CSV table of C-alpha atoms (C1' of nucleotides) in Angstrom, one decimal:
chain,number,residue,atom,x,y,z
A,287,UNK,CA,-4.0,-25.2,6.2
A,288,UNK,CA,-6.7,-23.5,8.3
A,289,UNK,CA,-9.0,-21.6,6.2
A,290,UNK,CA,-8.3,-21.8,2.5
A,291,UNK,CA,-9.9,-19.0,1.6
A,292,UNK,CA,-8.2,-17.2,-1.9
A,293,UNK,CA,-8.9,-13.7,-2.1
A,294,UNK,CA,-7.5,-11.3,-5.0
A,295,UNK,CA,-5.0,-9.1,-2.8
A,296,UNK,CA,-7.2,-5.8,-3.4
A,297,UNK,CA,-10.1,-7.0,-2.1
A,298,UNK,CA,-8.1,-8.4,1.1
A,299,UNK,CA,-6.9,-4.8,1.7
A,300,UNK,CA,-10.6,-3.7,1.9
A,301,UNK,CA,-12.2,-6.4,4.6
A,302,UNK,CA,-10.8,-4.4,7.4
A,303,UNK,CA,-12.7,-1.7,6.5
A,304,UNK,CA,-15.6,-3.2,6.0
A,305,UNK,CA,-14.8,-4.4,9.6
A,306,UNK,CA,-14.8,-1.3,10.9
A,307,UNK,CA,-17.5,0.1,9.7
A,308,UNK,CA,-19.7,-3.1,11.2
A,309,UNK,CA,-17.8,-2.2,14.3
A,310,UNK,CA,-19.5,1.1,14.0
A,311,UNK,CA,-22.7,0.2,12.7
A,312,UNK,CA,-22.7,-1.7,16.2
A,313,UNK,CA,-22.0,1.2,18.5
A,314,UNK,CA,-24.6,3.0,17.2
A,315,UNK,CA,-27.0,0.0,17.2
A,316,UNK,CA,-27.5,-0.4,13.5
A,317,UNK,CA,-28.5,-4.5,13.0
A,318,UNK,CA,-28.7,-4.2,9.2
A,319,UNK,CA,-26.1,-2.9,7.1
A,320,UNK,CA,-25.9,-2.2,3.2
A,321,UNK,CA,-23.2,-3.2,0.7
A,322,UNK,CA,-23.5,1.0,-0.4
A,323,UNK,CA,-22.4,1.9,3.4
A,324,UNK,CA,-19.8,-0.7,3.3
A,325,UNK,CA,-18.1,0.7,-0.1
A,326,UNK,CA,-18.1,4.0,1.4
A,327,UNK,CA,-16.1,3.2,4.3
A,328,UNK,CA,-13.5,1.4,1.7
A,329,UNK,CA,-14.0,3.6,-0.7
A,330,UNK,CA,-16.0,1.8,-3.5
A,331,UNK,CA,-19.0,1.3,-5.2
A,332,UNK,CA,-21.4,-1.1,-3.8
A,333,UNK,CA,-20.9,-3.3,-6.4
A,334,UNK,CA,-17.2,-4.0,-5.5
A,335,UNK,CA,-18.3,-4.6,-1.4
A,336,UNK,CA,-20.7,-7.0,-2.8
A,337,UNK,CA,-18.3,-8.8,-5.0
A,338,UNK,CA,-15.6,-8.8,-2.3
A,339,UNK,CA,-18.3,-10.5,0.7
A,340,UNK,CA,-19.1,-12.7,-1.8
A,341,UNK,CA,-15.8,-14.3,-2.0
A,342,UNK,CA,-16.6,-15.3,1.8
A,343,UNK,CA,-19.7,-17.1,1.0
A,344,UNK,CA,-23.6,-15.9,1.5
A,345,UNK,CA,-24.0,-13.2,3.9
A,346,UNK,CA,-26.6,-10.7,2.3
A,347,UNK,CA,-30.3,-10.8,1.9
A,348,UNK,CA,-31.9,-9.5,-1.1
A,349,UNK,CA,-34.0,-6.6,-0.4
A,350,UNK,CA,-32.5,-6.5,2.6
A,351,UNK,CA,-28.8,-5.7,3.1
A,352,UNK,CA,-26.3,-7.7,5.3
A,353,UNK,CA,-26.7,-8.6,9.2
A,354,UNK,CA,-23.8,-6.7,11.5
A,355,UNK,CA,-23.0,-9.1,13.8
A,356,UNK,CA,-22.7,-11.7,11.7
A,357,UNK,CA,-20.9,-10.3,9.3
A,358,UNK,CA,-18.8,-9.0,11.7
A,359,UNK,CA,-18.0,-12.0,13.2
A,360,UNK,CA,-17.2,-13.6,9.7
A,361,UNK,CA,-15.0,-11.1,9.3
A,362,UNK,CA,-13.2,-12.0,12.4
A,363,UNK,CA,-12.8,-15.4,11.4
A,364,UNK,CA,-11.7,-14.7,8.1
A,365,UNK,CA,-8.8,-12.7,9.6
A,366,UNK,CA,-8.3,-14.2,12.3
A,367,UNK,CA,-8.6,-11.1,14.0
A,368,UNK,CA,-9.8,-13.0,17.5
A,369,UNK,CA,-6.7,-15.7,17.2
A,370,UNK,CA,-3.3,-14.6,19.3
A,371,UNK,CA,-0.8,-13.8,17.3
A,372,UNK,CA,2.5,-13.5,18.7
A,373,UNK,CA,5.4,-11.4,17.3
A,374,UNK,CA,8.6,-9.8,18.3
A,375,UNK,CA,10.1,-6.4,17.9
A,376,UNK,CA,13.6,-5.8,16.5
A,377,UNK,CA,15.2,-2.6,16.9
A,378,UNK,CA,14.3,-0.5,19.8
A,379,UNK,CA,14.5,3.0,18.2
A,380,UNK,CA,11.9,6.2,17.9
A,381,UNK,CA,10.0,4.0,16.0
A,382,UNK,CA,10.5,0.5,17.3
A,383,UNK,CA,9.1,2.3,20.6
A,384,UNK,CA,6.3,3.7,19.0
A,385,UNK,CA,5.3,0.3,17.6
A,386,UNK,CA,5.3,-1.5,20.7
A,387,UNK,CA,3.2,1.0,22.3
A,388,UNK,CA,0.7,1.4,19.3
A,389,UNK,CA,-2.6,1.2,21.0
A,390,UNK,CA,-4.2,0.0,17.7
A,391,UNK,CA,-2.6,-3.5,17.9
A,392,UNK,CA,-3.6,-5.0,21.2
A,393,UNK,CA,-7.4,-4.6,19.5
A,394,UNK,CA,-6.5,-7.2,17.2
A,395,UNK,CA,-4.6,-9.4,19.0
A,396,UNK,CA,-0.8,-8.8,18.5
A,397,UNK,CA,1.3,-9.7,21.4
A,398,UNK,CA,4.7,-8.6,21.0
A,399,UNK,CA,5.9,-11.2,23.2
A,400,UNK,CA,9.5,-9.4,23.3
A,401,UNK,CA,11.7,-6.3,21.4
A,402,UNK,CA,15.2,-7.1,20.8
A,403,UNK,CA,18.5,-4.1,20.3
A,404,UNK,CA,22.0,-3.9,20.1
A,405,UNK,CA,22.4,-1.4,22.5
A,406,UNK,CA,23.6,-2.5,25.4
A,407,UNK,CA,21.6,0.8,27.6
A,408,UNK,CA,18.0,-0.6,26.5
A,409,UNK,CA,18.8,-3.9,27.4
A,410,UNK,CA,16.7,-4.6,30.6
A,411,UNK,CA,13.9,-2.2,29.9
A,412,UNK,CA,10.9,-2.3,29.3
A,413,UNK,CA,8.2,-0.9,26.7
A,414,UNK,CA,5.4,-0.9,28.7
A,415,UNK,CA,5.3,-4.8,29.8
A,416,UNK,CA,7.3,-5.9,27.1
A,417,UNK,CA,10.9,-6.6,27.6
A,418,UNK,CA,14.0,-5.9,25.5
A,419,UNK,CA,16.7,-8.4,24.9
A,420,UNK,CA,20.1,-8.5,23.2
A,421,UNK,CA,20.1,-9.3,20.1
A,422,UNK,CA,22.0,-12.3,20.6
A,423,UNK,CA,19.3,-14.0,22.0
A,424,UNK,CA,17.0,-13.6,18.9
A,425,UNK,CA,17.6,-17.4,17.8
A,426,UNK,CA,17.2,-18.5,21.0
A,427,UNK,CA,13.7,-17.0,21.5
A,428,UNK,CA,12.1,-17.4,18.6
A,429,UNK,CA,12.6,-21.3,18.9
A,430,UNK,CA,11.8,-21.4,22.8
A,431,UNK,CA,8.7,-19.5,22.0
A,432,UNK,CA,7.4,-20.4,18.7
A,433,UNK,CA,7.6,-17.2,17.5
A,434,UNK,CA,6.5,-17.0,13.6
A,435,UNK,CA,6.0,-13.1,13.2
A,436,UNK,CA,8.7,-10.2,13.3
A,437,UNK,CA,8.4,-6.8,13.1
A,438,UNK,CA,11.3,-5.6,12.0
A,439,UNK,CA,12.2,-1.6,13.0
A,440,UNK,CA,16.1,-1.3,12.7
A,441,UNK,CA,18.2,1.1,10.3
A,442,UNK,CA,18.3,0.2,6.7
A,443,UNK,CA,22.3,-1.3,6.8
A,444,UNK,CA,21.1,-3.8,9.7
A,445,UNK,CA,18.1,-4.8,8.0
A,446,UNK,CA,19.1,-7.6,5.6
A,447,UNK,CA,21.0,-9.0,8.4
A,448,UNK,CA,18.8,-9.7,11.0
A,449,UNK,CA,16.2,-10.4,8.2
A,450,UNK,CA,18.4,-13.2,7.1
A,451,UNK,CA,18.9,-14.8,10.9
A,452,UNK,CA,15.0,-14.4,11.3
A,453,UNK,CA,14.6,-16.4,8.4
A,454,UNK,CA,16.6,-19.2,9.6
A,455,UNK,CA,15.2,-19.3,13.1
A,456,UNK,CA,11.7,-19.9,11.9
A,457,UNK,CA,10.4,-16.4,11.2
A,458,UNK,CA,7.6,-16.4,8.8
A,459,UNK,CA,6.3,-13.7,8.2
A,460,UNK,CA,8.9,-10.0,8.5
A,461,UNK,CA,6.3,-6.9,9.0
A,462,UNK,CA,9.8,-4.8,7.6
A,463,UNK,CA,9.3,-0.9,8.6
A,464,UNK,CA,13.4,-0.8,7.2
A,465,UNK,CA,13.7,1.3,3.6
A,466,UNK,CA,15.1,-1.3,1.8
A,467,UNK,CA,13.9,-4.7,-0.2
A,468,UNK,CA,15.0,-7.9,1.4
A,469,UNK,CA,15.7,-10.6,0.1
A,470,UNK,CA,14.6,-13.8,2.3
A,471,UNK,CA,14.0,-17.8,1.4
A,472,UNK,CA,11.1,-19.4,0.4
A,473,UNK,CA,8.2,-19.8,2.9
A,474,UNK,CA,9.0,-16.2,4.0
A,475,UNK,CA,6.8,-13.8,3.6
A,476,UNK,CA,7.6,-9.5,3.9
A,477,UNK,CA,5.2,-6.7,4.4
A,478,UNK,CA,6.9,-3.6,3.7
A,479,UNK,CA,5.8,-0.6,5.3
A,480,UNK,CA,8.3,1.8,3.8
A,481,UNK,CA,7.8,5.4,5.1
A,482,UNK,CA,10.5,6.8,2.8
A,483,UNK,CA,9.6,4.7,-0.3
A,484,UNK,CA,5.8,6.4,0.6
A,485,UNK,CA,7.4,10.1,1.2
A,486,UNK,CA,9.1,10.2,-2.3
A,487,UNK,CA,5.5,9.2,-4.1
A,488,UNK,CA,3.8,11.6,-2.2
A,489,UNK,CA,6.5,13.9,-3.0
A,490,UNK,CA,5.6,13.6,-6.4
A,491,UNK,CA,1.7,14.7,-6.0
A,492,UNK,CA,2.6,17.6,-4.4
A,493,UNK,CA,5.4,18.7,-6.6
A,494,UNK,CA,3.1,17.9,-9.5
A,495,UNK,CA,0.3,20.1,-7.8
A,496,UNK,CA,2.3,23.1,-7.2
A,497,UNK,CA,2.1,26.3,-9.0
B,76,UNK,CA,1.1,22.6,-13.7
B,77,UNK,CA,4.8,21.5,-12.9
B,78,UNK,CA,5.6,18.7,-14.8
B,79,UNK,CA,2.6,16.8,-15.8
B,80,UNK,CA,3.9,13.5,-16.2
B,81,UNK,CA,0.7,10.8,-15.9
B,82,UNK,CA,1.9,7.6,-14.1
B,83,UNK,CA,0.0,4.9,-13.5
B,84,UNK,CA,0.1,4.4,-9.8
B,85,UNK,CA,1.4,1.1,-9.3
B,86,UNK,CA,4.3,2.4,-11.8
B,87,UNK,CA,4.9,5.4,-9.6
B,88,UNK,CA,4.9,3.3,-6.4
B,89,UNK,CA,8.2,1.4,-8.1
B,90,UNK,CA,10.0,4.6,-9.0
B,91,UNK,CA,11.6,5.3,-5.3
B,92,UNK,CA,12.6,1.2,-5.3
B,93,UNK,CA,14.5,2.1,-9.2
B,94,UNK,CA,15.9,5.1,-7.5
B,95,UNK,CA,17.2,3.9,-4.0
B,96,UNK,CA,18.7,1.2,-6.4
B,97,UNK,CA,20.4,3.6,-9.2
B,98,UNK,CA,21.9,5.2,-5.2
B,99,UNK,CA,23.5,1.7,-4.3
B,100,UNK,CA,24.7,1.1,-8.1
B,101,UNK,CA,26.5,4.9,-7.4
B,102,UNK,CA,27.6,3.8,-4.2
B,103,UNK,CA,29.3,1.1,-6.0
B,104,UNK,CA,30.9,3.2,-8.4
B,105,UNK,CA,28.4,1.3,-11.2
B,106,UNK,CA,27.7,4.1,-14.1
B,107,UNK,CA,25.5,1.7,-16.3
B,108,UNK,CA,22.8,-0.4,-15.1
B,109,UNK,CA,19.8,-2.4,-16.7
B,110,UNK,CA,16.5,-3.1,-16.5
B,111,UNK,CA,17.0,-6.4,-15.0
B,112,UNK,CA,18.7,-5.0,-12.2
B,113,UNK,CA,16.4,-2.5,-11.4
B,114,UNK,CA,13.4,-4.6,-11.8
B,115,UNK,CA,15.0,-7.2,-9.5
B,116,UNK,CA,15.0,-4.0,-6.6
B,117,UNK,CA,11.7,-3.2,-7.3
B,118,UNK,CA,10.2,-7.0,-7.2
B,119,UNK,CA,9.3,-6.7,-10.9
B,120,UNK,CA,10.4,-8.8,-14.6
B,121,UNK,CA,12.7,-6.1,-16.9
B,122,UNK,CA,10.0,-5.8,-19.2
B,123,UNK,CA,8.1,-3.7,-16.2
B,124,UNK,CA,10.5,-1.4,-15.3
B,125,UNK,CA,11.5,-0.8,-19.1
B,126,UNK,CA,7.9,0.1,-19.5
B,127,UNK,CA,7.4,2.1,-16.2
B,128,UNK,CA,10.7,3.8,-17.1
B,129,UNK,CA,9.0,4.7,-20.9
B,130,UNK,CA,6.7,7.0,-19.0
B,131,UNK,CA,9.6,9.6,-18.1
B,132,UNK,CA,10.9,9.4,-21.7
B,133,UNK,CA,14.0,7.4,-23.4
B,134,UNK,CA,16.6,7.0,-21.0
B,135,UNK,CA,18.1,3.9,-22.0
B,136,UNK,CA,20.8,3.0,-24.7
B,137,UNK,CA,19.6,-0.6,-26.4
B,138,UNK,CA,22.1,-3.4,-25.7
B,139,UNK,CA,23.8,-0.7,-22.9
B,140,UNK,CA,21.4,0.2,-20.4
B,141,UNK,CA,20.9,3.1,-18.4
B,142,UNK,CA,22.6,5.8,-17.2
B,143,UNK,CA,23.0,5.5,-13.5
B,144,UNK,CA,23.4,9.3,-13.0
B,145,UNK,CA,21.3,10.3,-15.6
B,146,UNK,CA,18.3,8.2,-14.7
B,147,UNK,CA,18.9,9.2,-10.6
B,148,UNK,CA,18.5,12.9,-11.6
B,149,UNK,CA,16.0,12.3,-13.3
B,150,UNK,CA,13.8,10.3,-11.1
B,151,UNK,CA,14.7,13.5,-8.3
B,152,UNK,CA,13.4,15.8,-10.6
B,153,UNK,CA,10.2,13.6,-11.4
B,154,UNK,CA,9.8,12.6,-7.8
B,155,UNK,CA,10.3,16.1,-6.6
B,156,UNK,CA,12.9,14.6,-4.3
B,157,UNK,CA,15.3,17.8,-4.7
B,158,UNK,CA,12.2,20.3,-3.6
B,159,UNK,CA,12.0,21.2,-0.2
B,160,UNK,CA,8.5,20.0,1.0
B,161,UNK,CA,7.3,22.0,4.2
B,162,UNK,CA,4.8,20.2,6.2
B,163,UNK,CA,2.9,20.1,9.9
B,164,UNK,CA,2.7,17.3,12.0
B,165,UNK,CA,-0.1,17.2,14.0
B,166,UNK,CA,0.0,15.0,17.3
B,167,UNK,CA,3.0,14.3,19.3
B,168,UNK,CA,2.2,11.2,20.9
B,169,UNK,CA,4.8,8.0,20.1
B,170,UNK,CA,4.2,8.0,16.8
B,171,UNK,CA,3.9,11.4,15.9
B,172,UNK,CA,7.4,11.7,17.7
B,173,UNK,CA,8.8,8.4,15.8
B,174,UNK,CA,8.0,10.5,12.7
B,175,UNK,CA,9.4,13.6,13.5
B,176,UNK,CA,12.6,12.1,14.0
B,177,UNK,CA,12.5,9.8,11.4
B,178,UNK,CA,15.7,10.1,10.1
B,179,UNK,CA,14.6,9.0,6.0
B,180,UNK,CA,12.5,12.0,5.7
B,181,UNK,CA,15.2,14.9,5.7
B,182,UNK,CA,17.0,12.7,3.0
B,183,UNK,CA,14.0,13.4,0.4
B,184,UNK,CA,13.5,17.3,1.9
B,185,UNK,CA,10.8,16.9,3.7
B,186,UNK,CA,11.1,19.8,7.0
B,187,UNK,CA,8.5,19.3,9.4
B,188,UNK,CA,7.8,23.0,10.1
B,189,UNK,CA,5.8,22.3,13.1
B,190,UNK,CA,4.0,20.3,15.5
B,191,UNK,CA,0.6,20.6,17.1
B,192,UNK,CA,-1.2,19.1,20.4
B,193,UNK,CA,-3.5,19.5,22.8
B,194,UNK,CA,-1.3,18.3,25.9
B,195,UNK,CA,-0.3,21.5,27.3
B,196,UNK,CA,2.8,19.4,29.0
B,197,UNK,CA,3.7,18.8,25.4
B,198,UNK,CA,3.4,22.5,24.1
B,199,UNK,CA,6.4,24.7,24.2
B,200,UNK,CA,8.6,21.3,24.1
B,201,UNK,CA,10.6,20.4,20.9
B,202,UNK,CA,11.4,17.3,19.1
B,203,UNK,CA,14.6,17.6,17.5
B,204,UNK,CA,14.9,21.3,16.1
B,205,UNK,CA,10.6,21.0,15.6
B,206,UNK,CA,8.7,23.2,18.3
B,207,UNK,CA,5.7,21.9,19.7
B,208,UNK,CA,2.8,24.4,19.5
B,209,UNK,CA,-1.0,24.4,20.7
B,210,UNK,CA,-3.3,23.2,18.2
B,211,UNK,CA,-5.4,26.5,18.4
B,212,UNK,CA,-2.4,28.0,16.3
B,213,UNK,CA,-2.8,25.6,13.4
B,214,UNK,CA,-5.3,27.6,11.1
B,215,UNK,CA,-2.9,30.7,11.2
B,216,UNK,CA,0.4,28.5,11.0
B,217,UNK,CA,-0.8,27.0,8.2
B,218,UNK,CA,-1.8,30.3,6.5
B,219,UNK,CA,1.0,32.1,7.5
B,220,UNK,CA,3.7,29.8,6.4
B,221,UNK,CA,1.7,28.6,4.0
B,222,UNK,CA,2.1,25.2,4.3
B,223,UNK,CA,0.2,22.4,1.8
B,224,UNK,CA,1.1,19.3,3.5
B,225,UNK,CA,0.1,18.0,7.1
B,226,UNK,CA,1.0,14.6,8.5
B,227,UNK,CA,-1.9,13.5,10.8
B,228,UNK,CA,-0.7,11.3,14.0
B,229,UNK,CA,-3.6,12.1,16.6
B,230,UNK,CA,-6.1,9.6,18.2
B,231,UNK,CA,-8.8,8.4,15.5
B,232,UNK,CA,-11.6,9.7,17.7
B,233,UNK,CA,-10.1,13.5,16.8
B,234,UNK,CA,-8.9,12.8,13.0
B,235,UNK,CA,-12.2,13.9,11.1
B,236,UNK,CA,-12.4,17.0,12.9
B,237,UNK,CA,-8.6,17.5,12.8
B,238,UNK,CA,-9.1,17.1,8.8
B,239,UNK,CA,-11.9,19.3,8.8
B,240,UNK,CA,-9.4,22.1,10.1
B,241,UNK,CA,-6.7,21.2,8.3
B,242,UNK,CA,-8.5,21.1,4.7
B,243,UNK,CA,-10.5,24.5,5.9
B,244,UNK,CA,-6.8,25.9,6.4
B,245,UNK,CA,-5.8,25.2,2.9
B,246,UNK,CA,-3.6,21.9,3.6
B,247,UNK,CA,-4.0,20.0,-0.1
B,248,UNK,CA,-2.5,16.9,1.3
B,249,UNK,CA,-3.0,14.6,4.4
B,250,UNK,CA,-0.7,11.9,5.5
B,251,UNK,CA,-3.0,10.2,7.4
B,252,UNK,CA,-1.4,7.5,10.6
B,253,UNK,CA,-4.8,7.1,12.3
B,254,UNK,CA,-6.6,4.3,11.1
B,255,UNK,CA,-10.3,6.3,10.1
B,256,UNK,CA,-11.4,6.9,6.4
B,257,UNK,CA,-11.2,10.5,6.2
B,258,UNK,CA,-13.7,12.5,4.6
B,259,UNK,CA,-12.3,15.3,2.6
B,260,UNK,CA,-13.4,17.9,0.3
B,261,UNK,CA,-12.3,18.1,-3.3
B,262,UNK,CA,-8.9,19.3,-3.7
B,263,UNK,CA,-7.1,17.8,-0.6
B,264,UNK,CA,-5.5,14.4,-1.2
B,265,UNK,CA,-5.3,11.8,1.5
B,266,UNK,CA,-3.0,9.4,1.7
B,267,UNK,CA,-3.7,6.7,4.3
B,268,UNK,CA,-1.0,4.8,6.4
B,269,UNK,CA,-3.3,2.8,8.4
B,270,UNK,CA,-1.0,0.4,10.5
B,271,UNK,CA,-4.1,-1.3,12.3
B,272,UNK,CA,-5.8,-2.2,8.7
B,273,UNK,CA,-2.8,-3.5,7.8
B,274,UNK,CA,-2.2,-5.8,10.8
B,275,UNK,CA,-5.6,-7.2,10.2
B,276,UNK,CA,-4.2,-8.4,6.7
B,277,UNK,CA,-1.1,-9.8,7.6
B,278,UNK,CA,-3.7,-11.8,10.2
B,279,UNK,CA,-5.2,-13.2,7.7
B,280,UNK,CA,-1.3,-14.6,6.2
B,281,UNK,CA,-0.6,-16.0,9.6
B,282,UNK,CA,-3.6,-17.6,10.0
B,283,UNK,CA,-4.3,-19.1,6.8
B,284,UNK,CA,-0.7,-20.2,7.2
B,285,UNK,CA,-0.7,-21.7,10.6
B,286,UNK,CA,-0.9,-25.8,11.3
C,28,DT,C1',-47.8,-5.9,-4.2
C,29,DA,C1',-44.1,-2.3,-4.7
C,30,DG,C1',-39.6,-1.1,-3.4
C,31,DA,C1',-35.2,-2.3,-2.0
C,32,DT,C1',-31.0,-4.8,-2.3
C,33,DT,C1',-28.5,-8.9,-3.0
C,34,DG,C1',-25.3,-12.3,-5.8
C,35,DT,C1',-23.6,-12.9,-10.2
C,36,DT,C1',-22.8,-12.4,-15.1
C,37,DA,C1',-20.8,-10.0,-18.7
C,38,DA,C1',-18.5,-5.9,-20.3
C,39,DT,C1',-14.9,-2.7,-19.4
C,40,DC,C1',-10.9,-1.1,-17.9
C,41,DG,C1',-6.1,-1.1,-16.7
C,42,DA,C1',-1.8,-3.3,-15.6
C,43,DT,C1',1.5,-7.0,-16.6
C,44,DT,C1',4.1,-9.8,-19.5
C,45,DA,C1',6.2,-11.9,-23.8
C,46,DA,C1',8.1,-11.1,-27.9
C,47,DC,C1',10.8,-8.8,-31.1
C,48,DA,C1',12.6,-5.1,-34.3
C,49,DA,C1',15.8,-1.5,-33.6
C,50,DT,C1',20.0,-0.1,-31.8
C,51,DC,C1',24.4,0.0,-29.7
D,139,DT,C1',30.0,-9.0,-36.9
D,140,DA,C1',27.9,-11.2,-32.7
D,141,DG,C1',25.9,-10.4,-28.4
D,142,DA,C1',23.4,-7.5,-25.4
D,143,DT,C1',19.7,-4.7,-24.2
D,144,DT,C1',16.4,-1.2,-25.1
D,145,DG,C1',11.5,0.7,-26.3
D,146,DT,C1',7.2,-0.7,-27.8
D,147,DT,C1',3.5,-3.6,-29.6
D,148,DA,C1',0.3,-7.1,-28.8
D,149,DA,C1',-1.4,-10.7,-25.9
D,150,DT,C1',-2.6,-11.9,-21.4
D,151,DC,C1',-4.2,-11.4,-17.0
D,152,DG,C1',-6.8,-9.7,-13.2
D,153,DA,C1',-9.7,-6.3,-11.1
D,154,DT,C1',-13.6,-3.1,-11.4
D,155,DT,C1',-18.0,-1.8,-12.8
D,156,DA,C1',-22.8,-2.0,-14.9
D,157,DA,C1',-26.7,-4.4,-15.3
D,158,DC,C1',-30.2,-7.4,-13.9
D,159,DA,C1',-32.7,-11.6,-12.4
D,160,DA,C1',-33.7,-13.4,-8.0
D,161,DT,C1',-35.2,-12.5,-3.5
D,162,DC,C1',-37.0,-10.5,0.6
DNA sequence: TAGATTGTTAATCGATTAACAATC
DNA sequence: TAGATTGTTAATCGATTAACAATC
């Protein structure tokens, strides 16, 4: 294992934050940083930033506050945020598309090394520089390349599927934007991102809100 | 006040995984289901779902189970997912386009009245049935139709100010895509869909993971 | 030194889970 | 009746927050 660092899953959820606010604090030149202006950006009282650095080690000084750069830095280590990470896209739709072209993920180092589809009229193209396949040569790939992350954009019916050939090609981890729950082997992890699943709860605030 | 039904949140996240299951269980011509069954959709033991499930009342018959039709309309009526839900979307780049043609959202009611941008190549266009208008017609949109809900796809360099509008305008609810902490003013609700934060913790699974 | 801010402990809060009487 | 499954209580677990000695 690389870094065996255990964090509880909230305080996971917050590091990027504080990440970007260091990112910030360094475009507008600020060295020295405070756990208060960190919480803010996630959302918290100082007290949780501090508790959540602290999991990372020593990076504050009394009296003083926390150094950017270093900080920063940490942060990218603990993420990983500087390592490549390779990935491929399945499902070539609205969405798929807009994935491959999110500008947000090149920053962090996602390479979407290829996108994969069924239908036979994408195959050939390209999303900016990355190439789309046919699906049948999802297996193929992903052992030729090494490939350990999938993003997985295609409709719900498909999703289990393809989920389950990722699985047993060597996929790792499934970053699943389909609206359903998969079901995948040990060793696999899923990330749902589950715009319809999200709709119907915010559904509910604003039905509760109303009149 | 609607229906002022108090969830805890983590319960009311699980609600739209019981009810896409209680669809499938329909589907299959199943008219009694249990908690095991739904739990299982949702990722939680029985004893969770029985208890998130308490919250909306006694639906359940003790050593039958549930209701599948009786629990599904229930759930829409909690959920709101029966209630049309107008709402903007601001910011018609890829993935404000992936989201106005996302083909989940119609199924829960939500109409996208409108879109907004700045690119005047854009304006006049329209995505699906959706027309794209110039964003200097959002404050009297908004009043006029009287819309309460906007979903925020722009740049994160414009988001804050776009907020600022948007809340000014009497949106009570922001679905926010651009990965910024909004600042908001008491009354509107944000809701934060921040794919690049969430990349940076699926980093950290791949990483710790790796060799 | 006086003022500020950390790291950490202990108290609080809230969610999850196990267990079981009540019910069909 | 015997077997199954609910609703709910109580125990457990984990995260948040308040408070403060230690440090700059």
């Amino acid at each position: 294992m690389a870094g065996s660092v255990l964090l509880p899953k909230p305080c996971l959820m917050r590091l990027p934050h504080y990440y970007r606010r260091l990112l910030q604090a360094m475009h507008e030149g600020q060295s020295i940083i405070s756990s208060e202006e960190l919480g803010e950006e996630a959302g918290v009282p100082a007290a949780q930033a501090r508790k959540d650095l602290s999991y990372l080690g020593e990076f504050g000084r009394p009296g003083v506050g926390y150094d950017v750069y270093e900080l920063a830095a940490h942060l990218e280590k603990v993420l990983g945020l500087n390592e490549p990470k390779k990935a491929i896209l399945i499902g070539v739709g609205n969405l798929g598309r807009a994935l491959a072209s999110y500008p947000g993920f090149a920053r962090y180092r996602l390479q979407i090394a290829a996108a994969f589809d069924v239908d036979p009229s994408k195959i050939g193209q390209r999303i900016g520089s990355i190439p789309v396949l046919p699906l049948e040569e999802l297996e193929t790939f992903i052992r030729q390349k090494d490939v350990r992350m999938a993003i997985l954009a295609v409709p719900a019916p498909q999703a289990q599927s393809i989920a389950d050939r990722l699985s047993a090609a060597g996929i790792r981890l499934i970053w699943n934007f389909a609206p359903v729950s998969l079901r995948v082997p040990e060793g696999v992890k899923v990330f749902n991102e589950d715009l319809a699943a999200r709709l119907a709860t915010l559904s509910f605030y604003l039905v509760q809100h109303s009149s």
